[in-house]
PDB file of C-alpha atoms in Angstrom:
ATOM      1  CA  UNK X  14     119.297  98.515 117.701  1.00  0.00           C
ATOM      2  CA  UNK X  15     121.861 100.917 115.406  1.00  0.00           C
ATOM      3  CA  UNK X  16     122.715 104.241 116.668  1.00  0.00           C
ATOM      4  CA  UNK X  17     125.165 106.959 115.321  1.00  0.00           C
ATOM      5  CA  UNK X  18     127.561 108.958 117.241  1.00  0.00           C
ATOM      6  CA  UNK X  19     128.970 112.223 116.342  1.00  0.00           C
ATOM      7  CA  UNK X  20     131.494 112.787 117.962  1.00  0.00           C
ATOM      8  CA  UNK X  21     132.141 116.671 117.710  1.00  0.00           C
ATOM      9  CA  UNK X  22     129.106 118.830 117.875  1.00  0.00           C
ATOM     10  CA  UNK X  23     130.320 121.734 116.496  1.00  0.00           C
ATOM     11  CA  UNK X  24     133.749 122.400 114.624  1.00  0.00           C
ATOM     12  CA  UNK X  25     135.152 125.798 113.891  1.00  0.00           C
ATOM     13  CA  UNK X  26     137.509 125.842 110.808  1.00  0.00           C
ATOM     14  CA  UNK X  27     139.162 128.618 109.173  1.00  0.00           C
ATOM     15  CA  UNK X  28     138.176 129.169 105.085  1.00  0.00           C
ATOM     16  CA  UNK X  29     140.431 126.889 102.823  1.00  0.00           C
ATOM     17  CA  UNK X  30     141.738 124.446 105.486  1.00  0.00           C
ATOM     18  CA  UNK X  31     140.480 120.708 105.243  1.00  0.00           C
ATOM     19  CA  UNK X  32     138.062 119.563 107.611  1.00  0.00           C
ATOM     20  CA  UNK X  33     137.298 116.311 109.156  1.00  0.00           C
ATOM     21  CA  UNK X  34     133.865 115.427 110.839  1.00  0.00           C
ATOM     22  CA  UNK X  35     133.528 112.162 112.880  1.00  0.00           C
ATOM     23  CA  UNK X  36     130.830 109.910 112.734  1.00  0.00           C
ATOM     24  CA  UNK X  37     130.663 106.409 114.611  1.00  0.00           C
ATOM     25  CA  UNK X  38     127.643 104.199 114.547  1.00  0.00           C
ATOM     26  CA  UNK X  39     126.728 100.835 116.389  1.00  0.00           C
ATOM     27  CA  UNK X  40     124.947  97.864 114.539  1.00  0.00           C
ATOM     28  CA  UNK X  41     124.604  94.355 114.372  1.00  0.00           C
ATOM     29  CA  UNK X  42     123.945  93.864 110.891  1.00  0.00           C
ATOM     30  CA  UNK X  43     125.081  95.367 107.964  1.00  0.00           C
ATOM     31  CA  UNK X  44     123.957  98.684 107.066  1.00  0.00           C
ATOM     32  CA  UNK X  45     124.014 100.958 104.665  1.00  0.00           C
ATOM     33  CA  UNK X  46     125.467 104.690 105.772  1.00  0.00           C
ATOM     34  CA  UNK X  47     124.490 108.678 104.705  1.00  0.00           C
ATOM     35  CA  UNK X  48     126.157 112.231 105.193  1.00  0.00           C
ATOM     36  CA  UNK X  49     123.240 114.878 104.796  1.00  0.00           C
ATOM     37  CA  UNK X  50     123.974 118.213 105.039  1.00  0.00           C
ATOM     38  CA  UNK X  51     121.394 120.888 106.001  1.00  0.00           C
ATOM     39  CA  UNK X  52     121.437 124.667 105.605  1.00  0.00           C
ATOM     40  CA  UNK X  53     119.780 126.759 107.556  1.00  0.00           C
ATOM     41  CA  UNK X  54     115.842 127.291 106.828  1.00  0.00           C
ATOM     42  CA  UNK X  55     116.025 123.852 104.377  1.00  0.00           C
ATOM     43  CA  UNK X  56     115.687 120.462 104.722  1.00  0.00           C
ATOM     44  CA  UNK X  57     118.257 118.042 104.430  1.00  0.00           C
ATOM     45  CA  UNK X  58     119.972 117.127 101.132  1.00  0.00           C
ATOM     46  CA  UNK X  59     121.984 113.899 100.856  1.00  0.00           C
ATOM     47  CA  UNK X  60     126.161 114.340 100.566  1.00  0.00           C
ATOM     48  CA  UNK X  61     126.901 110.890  99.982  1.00  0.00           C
ATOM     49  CA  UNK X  62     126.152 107.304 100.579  1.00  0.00           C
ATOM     50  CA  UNK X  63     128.103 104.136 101.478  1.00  0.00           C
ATOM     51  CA  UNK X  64     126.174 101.226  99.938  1.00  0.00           C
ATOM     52  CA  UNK X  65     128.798  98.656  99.307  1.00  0.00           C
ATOM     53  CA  UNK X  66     132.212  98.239  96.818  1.00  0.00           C
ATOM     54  CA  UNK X  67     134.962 100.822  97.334  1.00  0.00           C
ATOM     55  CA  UNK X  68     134.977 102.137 101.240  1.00  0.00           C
ATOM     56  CA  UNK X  69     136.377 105.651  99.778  1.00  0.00           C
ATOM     57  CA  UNK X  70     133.146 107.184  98.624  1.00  0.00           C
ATOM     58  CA  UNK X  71     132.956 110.843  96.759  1.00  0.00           C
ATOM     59  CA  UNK X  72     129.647 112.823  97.317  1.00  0.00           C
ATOM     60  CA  UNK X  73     128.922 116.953  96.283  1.00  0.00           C
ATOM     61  CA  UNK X  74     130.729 120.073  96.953  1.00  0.00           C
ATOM     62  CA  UNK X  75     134.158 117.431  97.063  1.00  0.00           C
ATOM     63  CA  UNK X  76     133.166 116.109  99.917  1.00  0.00           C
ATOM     64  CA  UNK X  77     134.235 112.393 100.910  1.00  0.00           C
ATOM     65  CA  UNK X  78     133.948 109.645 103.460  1.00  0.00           C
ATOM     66  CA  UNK X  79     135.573 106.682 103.869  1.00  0.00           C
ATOM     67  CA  UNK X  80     134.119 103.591 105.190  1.00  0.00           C
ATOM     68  CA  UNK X  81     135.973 101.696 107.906  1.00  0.00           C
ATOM     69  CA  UNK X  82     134.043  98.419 109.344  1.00  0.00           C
ATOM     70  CA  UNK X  83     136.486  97.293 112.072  1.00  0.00           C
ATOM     71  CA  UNK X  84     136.214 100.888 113.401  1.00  0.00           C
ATOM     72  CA  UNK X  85     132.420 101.297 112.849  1.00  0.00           C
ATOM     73  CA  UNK X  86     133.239 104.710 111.734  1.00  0.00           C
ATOM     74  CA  UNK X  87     132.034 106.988 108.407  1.00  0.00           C
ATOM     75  CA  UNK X  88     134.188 110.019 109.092  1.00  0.00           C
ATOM     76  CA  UNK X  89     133.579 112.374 106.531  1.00  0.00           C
ATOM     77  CA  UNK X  90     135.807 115.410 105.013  1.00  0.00           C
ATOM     78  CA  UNK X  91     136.732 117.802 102.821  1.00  0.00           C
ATOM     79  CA  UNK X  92     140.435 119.204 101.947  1.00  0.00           C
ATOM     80  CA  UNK X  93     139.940 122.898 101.595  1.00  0.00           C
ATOM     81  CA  UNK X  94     136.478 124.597 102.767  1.00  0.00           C
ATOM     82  CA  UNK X  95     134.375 127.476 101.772  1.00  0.00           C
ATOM     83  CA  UNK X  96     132.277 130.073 103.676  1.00  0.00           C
ATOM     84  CA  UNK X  97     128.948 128.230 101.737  1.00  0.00           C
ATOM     85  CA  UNK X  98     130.007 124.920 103.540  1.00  0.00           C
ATOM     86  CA  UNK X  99     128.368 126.417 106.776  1.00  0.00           C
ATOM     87  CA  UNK X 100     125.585 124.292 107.778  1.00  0.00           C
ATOM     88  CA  UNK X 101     124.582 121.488 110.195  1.00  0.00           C
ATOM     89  CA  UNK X 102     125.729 117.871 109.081  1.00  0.00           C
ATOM     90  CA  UNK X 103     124.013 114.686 109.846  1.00  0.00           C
ATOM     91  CA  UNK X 104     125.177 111.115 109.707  1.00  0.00           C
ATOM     92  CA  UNK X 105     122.793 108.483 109.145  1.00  0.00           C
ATOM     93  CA  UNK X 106     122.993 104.334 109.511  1.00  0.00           C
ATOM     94  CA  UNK X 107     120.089 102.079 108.038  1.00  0.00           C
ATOM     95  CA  UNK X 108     120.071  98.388 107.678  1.00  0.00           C
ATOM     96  CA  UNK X 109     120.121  96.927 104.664  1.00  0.00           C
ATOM     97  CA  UNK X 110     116.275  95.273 104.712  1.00  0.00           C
ATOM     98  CA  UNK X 111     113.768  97.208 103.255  1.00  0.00           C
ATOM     99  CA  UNK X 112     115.760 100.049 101.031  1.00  0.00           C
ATOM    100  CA  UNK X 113     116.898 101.973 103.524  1.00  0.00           C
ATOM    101  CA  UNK X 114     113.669 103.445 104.704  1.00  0.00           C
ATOM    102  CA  UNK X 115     114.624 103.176 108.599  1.00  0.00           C
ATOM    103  CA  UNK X 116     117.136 105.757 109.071  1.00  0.00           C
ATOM    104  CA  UNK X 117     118.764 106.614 112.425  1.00  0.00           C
ATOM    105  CA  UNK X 118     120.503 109.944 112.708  1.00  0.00           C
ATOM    106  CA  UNK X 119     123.355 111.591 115.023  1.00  0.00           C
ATOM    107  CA  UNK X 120     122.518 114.281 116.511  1.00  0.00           C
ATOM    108  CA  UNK X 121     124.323 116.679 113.923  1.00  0.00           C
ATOM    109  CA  UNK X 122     127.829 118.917 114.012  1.00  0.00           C
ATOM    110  CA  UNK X 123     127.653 122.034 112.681  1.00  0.00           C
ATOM    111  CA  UNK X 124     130.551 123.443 110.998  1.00  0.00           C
ATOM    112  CA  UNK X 125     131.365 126.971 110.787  1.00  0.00           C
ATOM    113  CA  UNK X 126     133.813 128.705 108.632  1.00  0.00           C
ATOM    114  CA  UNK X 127     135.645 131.666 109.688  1.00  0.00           C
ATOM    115  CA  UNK X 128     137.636 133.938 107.024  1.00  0.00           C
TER     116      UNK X 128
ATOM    117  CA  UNK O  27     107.133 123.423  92.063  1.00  0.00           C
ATOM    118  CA  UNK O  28     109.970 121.090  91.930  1.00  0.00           C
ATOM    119  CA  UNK O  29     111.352 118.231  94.849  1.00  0.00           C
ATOM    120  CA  UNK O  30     109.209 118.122  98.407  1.00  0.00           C
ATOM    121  CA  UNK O  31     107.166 121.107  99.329  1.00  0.00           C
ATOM    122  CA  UNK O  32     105.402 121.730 103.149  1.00  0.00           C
ATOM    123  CA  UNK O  33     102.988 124.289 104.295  1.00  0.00           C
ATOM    124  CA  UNK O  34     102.888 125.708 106.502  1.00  0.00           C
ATOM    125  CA  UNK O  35     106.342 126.471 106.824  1.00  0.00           C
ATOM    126  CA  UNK O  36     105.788 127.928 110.047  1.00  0.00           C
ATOM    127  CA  UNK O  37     102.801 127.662 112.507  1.00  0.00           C
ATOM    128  CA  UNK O  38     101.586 128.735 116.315  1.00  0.00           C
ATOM    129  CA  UNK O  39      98.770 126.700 117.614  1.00  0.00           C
ATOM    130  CA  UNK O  40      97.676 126.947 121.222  1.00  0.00           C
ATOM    131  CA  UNK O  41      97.014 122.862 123.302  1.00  0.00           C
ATOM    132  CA  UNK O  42      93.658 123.201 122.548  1.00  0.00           C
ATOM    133  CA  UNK O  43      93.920 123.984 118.636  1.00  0.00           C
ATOM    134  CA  UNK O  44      93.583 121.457 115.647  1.00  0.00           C
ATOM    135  CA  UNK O  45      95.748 121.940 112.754  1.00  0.00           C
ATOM    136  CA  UNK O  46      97.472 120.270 109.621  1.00  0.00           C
ATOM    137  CA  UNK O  47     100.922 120.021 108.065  1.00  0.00           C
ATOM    138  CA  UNK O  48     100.772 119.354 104.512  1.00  0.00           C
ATOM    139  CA  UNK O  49     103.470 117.597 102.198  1.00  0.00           C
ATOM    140  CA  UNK O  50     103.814 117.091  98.455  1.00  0.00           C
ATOM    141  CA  UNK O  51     106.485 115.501  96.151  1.00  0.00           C
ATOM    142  CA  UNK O  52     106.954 115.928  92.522  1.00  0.00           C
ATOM    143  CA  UNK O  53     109.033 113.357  92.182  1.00  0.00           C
ATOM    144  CA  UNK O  54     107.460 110.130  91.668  1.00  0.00           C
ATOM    145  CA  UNK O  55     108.261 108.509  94.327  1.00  0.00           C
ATOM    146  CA  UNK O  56     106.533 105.494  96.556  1.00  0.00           C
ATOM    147  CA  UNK O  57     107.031 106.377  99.634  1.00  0.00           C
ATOM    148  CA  UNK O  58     106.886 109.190 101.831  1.00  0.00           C
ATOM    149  CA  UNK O  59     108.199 109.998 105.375  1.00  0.00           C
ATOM    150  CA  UNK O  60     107.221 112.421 108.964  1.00  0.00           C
ATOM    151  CA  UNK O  61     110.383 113.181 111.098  1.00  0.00           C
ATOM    152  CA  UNK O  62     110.545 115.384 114.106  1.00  0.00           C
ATOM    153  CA  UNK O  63     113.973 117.744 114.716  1.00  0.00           C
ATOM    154  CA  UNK O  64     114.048 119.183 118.120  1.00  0.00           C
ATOM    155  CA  UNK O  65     116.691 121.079 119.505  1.00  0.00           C
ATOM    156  CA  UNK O  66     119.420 119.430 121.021  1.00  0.00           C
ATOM    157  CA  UNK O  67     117.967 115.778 119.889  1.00  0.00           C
ATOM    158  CA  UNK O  68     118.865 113.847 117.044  1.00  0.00           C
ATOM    159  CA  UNK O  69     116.443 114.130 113.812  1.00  0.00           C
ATOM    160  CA  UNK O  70     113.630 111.162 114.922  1.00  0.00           C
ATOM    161  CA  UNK O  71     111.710 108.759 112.070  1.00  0.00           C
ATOM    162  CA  UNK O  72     108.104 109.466 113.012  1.00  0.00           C
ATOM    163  CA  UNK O  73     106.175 107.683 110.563  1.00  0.00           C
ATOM    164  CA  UNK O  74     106.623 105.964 106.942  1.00  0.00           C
ATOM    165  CA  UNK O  75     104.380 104.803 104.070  1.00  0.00           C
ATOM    166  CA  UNK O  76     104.808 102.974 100.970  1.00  0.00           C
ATOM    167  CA  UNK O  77     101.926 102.954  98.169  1.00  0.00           C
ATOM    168  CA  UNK O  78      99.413 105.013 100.853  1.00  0.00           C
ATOM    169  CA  UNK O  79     100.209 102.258 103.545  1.00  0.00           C
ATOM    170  CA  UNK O  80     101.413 103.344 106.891  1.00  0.00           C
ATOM    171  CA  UNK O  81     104.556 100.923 107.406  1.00  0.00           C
ATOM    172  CA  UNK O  82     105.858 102.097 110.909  1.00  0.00           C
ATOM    173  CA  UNK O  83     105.076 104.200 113.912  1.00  0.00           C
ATOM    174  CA  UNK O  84     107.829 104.898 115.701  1.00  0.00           C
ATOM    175  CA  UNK O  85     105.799 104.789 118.823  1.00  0.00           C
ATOM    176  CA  UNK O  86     104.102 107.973 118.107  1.00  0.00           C
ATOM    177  CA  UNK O  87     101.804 109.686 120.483  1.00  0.00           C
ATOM    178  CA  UNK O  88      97.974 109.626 119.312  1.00  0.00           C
ATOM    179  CA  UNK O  89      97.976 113.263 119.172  1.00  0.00           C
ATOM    180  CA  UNK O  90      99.659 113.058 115.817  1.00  0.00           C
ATOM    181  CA  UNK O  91      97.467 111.456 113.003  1.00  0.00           C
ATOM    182  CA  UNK O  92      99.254 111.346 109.585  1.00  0.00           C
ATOM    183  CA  UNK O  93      96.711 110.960 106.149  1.00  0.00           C
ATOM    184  CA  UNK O  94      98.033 109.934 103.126  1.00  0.00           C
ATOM    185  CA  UNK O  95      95.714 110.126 100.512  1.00  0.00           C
ATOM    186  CA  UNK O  96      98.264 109.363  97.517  1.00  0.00           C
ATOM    187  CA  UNK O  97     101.479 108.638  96.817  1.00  0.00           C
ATOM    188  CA  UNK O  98     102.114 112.416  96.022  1.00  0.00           C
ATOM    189  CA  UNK O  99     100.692 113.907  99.554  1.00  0.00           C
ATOM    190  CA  UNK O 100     101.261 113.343 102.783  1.00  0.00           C
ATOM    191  CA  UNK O 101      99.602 115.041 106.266  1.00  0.00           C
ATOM    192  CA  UNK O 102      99.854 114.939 109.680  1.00  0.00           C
ATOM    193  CA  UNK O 103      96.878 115.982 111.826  1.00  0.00           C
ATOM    194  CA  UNK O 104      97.599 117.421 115.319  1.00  0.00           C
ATOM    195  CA  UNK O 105      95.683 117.902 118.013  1.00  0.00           C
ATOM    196  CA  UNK O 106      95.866 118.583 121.891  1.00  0.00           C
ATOM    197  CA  UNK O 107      99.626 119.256 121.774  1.00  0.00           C
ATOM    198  CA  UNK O 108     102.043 119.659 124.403  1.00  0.00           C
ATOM    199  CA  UNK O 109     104.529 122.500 124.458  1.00  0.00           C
ATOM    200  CA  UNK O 110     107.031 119.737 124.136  1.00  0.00           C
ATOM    201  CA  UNK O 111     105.984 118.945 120.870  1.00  0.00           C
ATOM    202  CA  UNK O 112     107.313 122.034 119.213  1.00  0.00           C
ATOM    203  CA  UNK O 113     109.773 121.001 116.626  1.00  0.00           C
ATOM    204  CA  UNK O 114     110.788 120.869 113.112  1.00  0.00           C
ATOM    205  CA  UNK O 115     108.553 118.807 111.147  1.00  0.00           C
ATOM    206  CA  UNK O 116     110.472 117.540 108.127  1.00  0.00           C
ATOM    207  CA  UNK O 117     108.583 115.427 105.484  1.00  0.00           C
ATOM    208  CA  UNK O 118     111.120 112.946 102.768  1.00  0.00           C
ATOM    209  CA  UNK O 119     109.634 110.551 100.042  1.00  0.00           C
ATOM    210  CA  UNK O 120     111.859 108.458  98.603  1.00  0.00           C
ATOM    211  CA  UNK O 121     111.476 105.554  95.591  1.00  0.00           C
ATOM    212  CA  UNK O 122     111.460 102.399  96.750  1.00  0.00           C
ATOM    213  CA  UNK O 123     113.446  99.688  94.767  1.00  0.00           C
ATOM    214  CA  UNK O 124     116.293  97.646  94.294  1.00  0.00           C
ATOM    215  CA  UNK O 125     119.386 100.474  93.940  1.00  0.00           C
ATOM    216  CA  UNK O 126     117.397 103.495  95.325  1.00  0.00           C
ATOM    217  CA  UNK O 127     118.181 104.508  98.495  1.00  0.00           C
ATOM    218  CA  UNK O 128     117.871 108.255  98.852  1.00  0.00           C
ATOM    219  CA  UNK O 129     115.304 110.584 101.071  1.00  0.00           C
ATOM    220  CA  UNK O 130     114.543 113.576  99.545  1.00  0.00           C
ATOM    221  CA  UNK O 131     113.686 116.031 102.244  1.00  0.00           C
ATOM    222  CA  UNK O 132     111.353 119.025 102.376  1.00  0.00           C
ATOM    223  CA  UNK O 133     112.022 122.040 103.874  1.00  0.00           C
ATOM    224  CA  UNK O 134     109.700 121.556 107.280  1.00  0.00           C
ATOM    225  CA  UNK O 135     107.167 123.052 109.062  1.00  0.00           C
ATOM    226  CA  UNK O 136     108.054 124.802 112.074  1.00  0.00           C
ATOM    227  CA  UNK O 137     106.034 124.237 114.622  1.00  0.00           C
ATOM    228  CA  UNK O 138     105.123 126.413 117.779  1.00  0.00           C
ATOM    229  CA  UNK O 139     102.771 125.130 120.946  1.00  0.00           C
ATOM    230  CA  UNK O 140     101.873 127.944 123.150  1.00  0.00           C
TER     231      UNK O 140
END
């Protein structure tokens, strides 16, 4: 069975520093990997995805993540942050049968940015 | 309307009650999703279908009956809840096929068991 670890479950950062969020997961097999972001009162929205090719992937608002299999990890960050990146983030592992469809979450870090 | 729409977005039912959550997608997709967020537990797959046919139960309780009637709509019937089962109800849909990986996620039904 996958499962996904966030490792920090909130993170304080001040406005225009960079920003780092941690994600490990566990799997046998090889998956396929998410950042979602959610706001508060909205769903999620996707960030980015890690499908296969280059590990370094770029996603919205400049966020990126970078892939690292002997580390099982999808950390995912940003280099300078704005007050509108407040919000919850989720990471997400799926295996690669079936398109994705069986996603497993951590259990979210919510970043807050102070000015 | 545009993306994945759910009404309620927020609803109080007592144990005894019987109520539905609705979801719709505009998007054209195949295949639609139920998770549950509750506080302090990570977001939880509930239930998925692809071309109206349920796929997986997560080991859902019987108290929750999803309905989907089309690929466009998607329900889940409650009934005799527990107070335990207040939550976020999210609905996603999401194309399945080769390439296309992405949920698109509603913005849930907030749900209340007195």
């Amino acid at each position: 069975a996958q499962s996904v670890t966030q490792l920090d479950s909130q993170v304080p950062v001040f406005e225009e520093a960079p920003v780092e969020l941690r994600c490990n997961y566990s799997s046998s097999v090889s998956v396929y990997l998410f950042w979602y972001v959610q706001y508060p009162n909205q769903g999620l929205q996707l960030l980015l995805k890690y499908l296969s090719g280059s590990t370094l992937v770029k996603g919205i608002n400049g966020f990126e993540a970078e892939f690292n299999k002997s580390q099982t990890s999808f950390h995912l960050r940003k280099p300078s942050v704005h007050i509108s990146d407040t919000a919850e983030y989720f990471c997400a592992v799926s295996d690669r049968e079936g398109g994705a469809q069986k996603l497993v979450f951590g259990q979210g870090t919510r970043l807050t940015i102070n000015p | 309307e545009t993306g994945v729409t759910q009404t309620p977005r927020h609803l109080v039912m007592g144990m005894t009650n019987k109520k539905s959550l609705k979801c719709e997608q505009h998007l054209g997709h195949n295949a639609m999703y139920w998770y549950k967020q509750s506080a302090k537990k990570p977001l939880e797959l509930m239930f998925v279908y692809n071309f109206k046919e349920q796929t997986e139960n997560n080991s859902v309780p019987s108290r929750f009956s999803p309905e989907c009637p089309n690929s466009s709509h998607l329900f889940l019937h409650l009934h005799t809840l527990q107070p335990e089962d207040s939550a976020l109800y999210l609905c996603a849909s999401s194309q399945v096929r080769q390439g296309i990986y992405e949920q698109y996620f509603g913005p849930g039904t907030r749900l209340t068991v007195t």
